PDB file of N, CA and C in Angstrom:
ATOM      1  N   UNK A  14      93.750 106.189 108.578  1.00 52.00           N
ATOM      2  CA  UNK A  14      94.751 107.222 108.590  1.00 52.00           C
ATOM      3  C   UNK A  14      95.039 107.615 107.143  1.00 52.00           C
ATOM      4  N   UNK A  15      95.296 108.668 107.129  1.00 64.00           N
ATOM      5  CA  UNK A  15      95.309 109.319 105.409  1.00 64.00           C
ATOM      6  C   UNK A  15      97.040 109.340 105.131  1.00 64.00           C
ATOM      7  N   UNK A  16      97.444 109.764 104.041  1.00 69.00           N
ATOM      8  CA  UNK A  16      98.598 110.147 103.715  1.00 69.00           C
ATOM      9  C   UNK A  16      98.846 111.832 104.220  1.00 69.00           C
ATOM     10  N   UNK A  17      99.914 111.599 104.835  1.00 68.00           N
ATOM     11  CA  UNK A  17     100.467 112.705 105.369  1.00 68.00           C
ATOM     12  C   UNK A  17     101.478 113.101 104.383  1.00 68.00           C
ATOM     13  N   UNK A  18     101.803 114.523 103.507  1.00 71.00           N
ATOM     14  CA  UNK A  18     103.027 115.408 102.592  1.00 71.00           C
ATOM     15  C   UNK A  18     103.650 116.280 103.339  1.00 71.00           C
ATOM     16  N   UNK A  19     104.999 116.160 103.831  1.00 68.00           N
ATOM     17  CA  UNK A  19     105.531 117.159 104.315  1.00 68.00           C
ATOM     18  C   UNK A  19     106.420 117.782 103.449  1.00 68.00           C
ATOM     19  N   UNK A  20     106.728 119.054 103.188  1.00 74.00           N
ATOM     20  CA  UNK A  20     107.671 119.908 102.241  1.00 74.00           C
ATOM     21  C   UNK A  20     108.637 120.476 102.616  1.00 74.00           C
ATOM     22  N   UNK A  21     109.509 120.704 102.659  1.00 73.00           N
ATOM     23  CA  UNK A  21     110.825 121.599 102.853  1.00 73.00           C
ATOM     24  C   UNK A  21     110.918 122.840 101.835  1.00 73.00           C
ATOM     25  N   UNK A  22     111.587 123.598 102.079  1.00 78.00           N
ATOM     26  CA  UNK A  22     111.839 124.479 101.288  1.00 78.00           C
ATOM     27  C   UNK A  22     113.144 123.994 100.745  1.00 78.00           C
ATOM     28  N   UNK A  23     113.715 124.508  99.256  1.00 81.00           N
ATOM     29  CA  UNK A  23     114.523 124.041  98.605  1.00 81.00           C
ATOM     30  C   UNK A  23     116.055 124.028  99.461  1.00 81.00           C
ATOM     31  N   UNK A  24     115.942 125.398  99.765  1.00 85.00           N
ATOM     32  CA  UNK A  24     117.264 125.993 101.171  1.00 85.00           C
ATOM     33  C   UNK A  24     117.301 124.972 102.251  1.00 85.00           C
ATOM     34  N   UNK A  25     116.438 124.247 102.761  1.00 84.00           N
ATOM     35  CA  UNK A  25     116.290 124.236 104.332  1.00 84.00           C
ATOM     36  C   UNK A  25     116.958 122.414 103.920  1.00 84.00           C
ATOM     37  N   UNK A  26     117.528 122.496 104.959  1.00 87.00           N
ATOM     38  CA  UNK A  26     118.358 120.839 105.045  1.00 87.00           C
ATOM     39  C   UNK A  26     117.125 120.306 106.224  1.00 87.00           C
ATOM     40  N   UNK A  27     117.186 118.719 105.751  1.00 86.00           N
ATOM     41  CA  UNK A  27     116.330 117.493 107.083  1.00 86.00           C
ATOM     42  C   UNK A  27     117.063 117.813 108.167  1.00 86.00           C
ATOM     43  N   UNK A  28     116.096 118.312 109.376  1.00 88.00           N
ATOM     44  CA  UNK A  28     116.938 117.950 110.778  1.00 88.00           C
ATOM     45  C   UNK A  28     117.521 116.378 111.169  1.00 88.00           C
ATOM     46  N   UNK A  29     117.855 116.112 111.997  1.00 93.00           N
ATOM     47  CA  UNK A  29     118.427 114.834 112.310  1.00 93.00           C
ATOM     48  C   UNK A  29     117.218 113.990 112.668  1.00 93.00           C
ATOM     49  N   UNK A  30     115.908 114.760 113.435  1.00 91.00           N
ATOM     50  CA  UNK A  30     114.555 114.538 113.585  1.00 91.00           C
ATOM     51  C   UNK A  30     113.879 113.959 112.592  1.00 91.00           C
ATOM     52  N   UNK A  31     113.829 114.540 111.426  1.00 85.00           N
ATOM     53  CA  UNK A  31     113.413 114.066 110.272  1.00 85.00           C
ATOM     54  C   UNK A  31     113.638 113.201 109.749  1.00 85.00           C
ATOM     55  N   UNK A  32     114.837 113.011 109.456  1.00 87.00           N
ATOM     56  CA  UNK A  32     116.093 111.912 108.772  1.00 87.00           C
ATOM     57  C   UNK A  32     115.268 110.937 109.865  1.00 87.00           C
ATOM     58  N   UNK A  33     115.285 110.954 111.012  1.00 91.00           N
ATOM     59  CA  UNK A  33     115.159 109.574 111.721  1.00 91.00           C
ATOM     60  C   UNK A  33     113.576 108.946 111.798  1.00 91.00           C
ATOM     61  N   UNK A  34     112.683 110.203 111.639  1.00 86.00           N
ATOM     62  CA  UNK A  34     111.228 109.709 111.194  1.00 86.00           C
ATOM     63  C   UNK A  34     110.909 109.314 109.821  1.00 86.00           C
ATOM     64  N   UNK A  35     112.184 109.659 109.002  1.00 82.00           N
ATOM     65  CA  UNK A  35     111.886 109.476 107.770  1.00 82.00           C
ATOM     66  C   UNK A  35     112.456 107.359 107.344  1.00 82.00           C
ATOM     67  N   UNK A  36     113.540 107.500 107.902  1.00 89.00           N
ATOM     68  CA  UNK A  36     114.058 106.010 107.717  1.00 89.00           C
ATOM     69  C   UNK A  36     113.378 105.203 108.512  1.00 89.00           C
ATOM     70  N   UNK A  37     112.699 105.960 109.776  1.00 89.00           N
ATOM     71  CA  UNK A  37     111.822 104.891 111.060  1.00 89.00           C
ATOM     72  C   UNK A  37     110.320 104.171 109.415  1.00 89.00           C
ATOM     73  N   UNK A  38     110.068 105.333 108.945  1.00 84.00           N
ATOM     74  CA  UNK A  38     108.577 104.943 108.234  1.00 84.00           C
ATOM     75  C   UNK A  38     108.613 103.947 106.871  1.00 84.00           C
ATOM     76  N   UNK A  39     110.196 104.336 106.381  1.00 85.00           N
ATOM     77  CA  UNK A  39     110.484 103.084 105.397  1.00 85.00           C
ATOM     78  C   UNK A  39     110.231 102.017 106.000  1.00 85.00           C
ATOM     79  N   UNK A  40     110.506 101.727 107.418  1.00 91.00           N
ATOM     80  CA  UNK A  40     110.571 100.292 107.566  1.00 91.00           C
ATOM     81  C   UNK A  40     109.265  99.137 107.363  1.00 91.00           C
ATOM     82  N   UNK A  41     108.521 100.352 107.934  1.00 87.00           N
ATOM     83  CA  UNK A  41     106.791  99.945 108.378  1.00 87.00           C
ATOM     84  C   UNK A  41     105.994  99.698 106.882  1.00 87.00           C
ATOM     85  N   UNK A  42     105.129  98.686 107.274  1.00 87.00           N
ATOM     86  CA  UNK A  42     104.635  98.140 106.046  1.00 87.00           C
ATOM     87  C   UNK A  42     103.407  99.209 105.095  1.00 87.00           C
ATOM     88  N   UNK A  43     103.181  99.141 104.193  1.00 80.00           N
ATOM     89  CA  UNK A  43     101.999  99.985 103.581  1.00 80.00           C
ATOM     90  C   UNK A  43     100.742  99.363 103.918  1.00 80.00           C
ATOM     91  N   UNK A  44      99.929  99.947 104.160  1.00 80.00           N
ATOM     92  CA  UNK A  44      98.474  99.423 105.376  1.00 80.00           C
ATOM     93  C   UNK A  44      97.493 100.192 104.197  1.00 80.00           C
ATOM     94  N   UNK A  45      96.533  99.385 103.275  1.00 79.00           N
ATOM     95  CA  UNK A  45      95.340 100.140 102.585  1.00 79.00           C
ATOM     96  C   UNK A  45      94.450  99.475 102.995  1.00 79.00           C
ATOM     97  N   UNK A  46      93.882 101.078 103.037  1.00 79.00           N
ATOM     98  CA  UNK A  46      92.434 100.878 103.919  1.00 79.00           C
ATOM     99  C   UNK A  46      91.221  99.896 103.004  1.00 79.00           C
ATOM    100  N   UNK A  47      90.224  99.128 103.819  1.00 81.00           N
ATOM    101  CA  UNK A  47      89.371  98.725 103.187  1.00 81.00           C
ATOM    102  C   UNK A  47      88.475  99.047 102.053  1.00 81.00           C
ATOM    103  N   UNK A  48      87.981 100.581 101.383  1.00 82.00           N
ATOM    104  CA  UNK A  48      87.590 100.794 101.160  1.00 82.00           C
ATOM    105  C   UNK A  48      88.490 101.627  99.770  1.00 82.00           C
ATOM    106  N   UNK A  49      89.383 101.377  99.937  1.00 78.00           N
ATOM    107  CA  UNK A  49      90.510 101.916  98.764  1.00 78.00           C
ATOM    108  C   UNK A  49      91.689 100.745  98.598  1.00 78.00           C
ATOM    109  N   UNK A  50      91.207  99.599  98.160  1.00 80.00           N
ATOM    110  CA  UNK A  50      92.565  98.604  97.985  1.00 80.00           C
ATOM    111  C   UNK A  50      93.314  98.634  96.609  1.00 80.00           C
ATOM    112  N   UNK A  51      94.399  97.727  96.964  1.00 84.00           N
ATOM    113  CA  UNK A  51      94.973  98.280  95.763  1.00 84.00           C
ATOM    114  C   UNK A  51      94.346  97.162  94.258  1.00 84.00           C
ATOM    115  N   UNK A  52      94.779  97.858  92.906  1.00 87.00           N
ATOM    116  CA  UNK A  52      93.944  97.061  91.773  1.00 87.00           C
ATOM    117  C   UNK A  52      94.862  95.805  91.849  1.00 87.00           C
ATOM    118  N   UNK A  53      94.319  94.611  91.290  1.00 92.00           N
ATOM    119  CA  UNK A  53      94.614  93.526  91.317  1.00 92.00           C
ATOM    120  C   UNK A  53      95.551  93.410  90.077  1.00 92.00           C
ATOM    121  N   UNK A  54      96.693  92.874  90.062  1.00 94.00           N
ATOM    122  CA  UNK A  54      97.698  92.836  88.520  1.00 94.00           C
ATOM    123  C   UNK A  54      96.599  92.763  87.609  1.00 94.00           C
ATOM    124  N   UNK A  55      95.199  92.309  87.357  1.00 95.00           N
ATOM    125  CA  UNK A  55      95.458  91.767  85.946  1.00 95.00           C
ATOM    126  C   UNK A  55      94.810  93.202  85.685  1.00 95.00           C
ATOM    127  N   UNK A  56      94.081  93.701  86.173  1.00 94.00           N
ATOM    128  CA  UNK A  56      93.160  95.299  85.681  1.00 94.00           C
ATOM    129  C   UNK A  56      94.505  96.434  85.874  1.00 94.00           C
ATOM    130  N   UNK A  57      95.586  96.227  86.586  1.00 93.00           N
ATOM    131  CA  UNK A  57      97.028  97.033  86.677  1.00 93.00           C
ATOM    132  C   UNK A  57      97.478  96.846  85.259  1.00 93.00           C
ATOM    133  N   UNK A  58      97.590  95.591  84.927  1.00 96.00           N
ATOM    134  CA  UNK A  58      98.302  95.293  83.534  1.00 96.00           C
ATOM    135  C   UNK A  58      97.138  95.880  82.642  1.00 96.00           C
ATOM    136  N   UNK A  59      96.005  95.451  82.859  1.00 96.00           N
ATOM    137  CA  UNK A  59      95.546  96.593  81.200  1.00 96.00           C
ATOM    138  C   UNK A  59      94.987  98.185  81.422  1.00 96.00           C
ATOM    139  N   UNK A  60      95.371  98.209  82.563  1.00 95.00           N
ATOM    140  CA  UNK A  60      95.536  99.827  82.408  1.00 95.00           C
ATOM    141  C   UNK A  60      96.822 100.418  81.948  1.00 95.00           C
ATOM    142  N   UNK A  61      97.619  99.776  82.131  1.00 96.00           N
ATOM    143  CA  UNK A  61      99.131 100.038  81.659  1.00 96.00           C
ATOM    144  C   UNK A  61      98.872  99.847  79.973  1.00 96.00           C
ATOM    145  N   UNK A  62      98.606  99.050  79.484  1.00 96.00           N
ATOM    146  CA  UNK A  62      98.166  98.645  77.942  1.00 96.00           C
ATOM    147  C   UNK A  62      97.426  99.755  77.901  1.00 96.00           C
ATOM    148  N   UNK A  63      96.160 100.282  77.914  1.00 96.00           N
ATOM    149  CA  UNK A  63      94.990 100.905  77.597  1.00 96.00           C
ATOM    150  C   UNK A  63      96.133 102.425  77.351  1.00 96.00           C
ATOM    151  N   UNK A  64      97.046 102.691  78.563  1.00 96.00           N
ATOM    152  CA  UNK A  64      97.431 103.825  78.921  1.00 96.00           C
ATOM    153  C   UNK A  64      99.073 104.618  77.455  1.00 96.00           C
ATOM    154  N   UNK A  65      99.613 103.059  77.647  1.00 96.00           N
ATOM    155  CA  UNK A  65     100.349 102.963  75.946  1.00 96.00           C
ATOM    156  C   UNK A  65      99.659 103.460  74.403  1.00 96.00           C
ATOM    157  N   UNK A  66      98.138 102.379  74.890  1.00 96.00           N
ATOM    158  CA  UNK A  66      97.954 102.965  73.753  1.00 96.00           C
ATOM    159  C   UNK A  66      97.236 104.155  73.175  1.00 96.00           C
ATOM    160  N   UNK A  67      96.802 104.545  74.305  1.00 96.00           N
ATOM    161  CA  UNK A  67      95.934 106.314  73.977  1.00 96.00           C
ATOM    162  C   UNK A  67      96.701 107.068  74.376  1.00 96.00           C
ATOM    163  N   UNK A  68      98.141 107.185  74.813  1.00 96.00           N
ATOM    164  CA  UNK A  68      99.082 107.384  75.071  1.00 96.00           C
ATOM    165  C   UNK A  68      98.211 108.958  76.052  1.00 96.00           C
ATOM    166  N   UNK A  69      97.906 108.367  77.239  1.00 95.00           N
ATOM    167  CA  UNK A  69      97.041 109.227  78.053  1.00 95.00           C
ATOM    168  C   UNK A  69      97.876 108.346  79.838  1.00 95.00           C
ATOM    169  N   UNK A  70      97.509 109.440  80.240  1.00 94.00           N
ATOM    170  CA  UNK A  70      98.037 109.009  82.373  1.00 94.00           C
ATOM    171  C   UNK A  70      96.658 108.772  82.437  1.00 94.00           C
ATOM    172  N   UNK A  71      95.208 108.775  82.126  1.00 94.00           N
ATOM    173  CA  UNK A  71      94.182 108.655  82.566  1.00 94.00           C
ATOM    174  C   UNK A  71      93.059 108.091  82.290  1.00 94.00           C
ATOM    175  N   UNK A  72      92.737 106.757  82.805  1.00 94.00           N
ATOM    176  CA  UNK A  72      91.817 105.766  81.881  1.00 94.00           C
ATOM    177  C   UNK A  72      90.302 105.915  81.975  1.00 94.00           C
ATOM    178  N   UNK A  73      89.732 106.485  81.284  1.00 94.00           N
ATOM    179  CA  UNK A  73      88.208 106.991  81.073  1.00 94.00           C
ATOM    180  C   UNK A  73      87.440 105.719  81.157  1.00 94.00           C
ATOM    181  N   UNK A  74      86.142 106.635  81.495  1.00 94.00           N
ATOM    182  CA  UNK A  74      84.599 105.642  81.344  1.00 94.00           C
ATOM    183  C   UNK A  74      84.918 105.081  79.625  1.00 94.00           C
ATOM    184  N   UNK A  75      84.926 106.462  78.947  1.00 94.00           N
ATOM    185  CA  UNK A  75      85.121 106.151  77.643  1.00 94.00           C
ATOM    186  C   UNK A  75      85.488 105.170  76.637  1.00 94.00           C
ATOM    187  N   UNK A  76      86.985 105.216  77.176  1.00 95.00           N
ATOM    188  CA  UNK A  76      88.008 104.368  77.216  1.00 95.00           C
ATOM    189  C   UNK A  76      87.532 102.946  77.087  1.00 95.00           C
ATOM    190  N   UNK A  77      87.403 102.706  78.855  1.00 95.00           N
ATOM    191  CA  UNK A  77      86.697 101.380  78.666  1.00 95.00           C
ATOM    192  C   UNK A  77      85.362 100.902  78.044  1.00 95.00           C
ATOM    193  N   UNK A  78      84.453 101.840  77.684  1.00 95.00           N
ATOM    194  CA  UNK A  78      83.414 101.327  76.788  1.00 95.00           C
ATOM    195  C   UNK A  78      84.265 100.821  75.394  1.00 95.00           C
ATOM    196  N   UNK A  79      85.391 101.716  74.820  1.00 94.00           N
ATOM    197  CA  UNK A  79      85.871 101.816  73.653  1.00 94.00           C
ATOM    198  C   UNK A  79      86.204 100.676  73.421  1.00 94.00           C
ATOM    199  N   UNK A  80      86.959 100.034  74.368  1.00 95.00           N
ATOM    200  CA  UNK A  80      87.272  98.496  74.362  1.00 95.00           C
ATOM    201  C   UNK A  80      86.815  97.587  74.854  1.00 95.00           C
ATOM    202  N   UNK A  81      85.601  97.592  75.185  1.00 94.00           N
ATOM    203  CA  UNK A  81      84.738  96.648  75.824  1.00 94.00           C
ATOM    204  C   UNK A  81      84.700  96.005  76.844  1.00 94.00           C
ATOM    205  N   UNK A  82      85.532  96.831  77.669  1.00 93.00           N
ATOM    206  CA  UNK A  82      85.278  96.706  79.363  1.00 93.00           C
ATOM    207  C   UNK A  82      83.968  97.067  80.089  1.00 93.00           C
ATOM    208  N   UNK A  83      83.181  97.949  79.130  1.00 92.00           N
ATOM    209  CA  UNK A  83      82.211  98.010  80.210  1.00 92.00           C
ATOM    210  C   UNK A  83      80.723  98.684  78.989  1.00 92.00           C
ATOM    211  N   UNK A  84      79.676  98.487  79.468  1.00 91.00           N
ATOM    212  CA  UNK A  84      78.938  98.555  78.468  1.00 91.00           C
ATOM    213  C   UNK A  84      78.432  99.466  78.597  1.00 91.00           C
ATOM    214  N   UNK A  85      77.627 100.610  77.597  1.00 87.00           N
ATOM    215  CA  UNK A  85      77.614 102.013  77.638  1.00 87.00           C
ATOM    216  C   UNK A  85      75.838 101.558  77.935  1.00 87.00           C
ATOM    217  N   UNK A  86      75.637 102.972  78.680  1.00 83.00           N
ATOM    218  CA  UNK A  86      74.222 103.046  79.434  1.00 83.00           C
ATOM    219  C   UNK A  86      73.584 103.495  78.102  1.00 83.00           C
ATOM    220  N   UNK A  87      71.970 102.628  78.543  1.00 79.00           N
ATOM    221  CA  UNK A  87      71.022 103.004  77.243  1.00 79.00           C
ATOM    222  C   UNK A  87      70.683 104.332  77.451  1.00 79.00           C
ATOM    223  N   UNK A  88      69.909 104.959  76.406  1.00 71.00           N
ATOM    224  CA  UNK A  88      69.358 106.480  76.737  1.00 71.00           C
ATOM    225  C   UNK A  88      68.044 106.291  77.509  1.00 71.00           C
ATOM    226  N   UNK A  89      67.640 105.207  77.535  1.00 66.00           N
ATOM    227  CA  UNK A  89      66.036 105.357  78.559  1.00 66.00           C
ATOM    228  C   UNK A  89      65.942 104.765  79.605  1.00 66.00           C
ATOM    229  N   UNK A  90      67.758 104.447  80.080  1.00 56.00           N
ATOM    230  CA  UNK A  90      67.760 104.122  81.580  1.00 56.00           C
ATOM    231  C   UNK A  90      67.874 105.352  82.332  1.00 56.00           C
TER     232      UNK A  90
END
């Protein structure tokens, strides 16, 4: 099942409908799918570091070659 976005317009108030599907779904647990889990703290924690210090929201291939997470492809592979 994917993530569902519903929008309101700025004017329009939650029906009572809403309000009650909305507090019913807080309750229920977060379910990730097999194939998208979530990162494990310690690669969470140095993306948070990596993200301080290139002071970027977005952690590149680059990136991690830059710091030696991952090793850059030869040219005659």
């Amino acid at each position: 099942m994917s993530i569902v976005h519903v929008y309101l317009s700025r004017d329009a108030k939650p029906t009572e409908e809403q309000i009650k599907r909305l507090r019913e779904s807080a309750k229920r647990p977060i379910v990730f799918d097999e194939d998208c889990m979530p990162l494990p703290d310690e690669i969470a924690e140095r993306n948070d570091r990596l993200r301080i210090k290139y002071k970027t929201n977005r952690i590149t291939k680059e990136i991690l070659i830059a710091e030696g997470y991952l090793k850059p492809k030869s040219k005659s592979e």
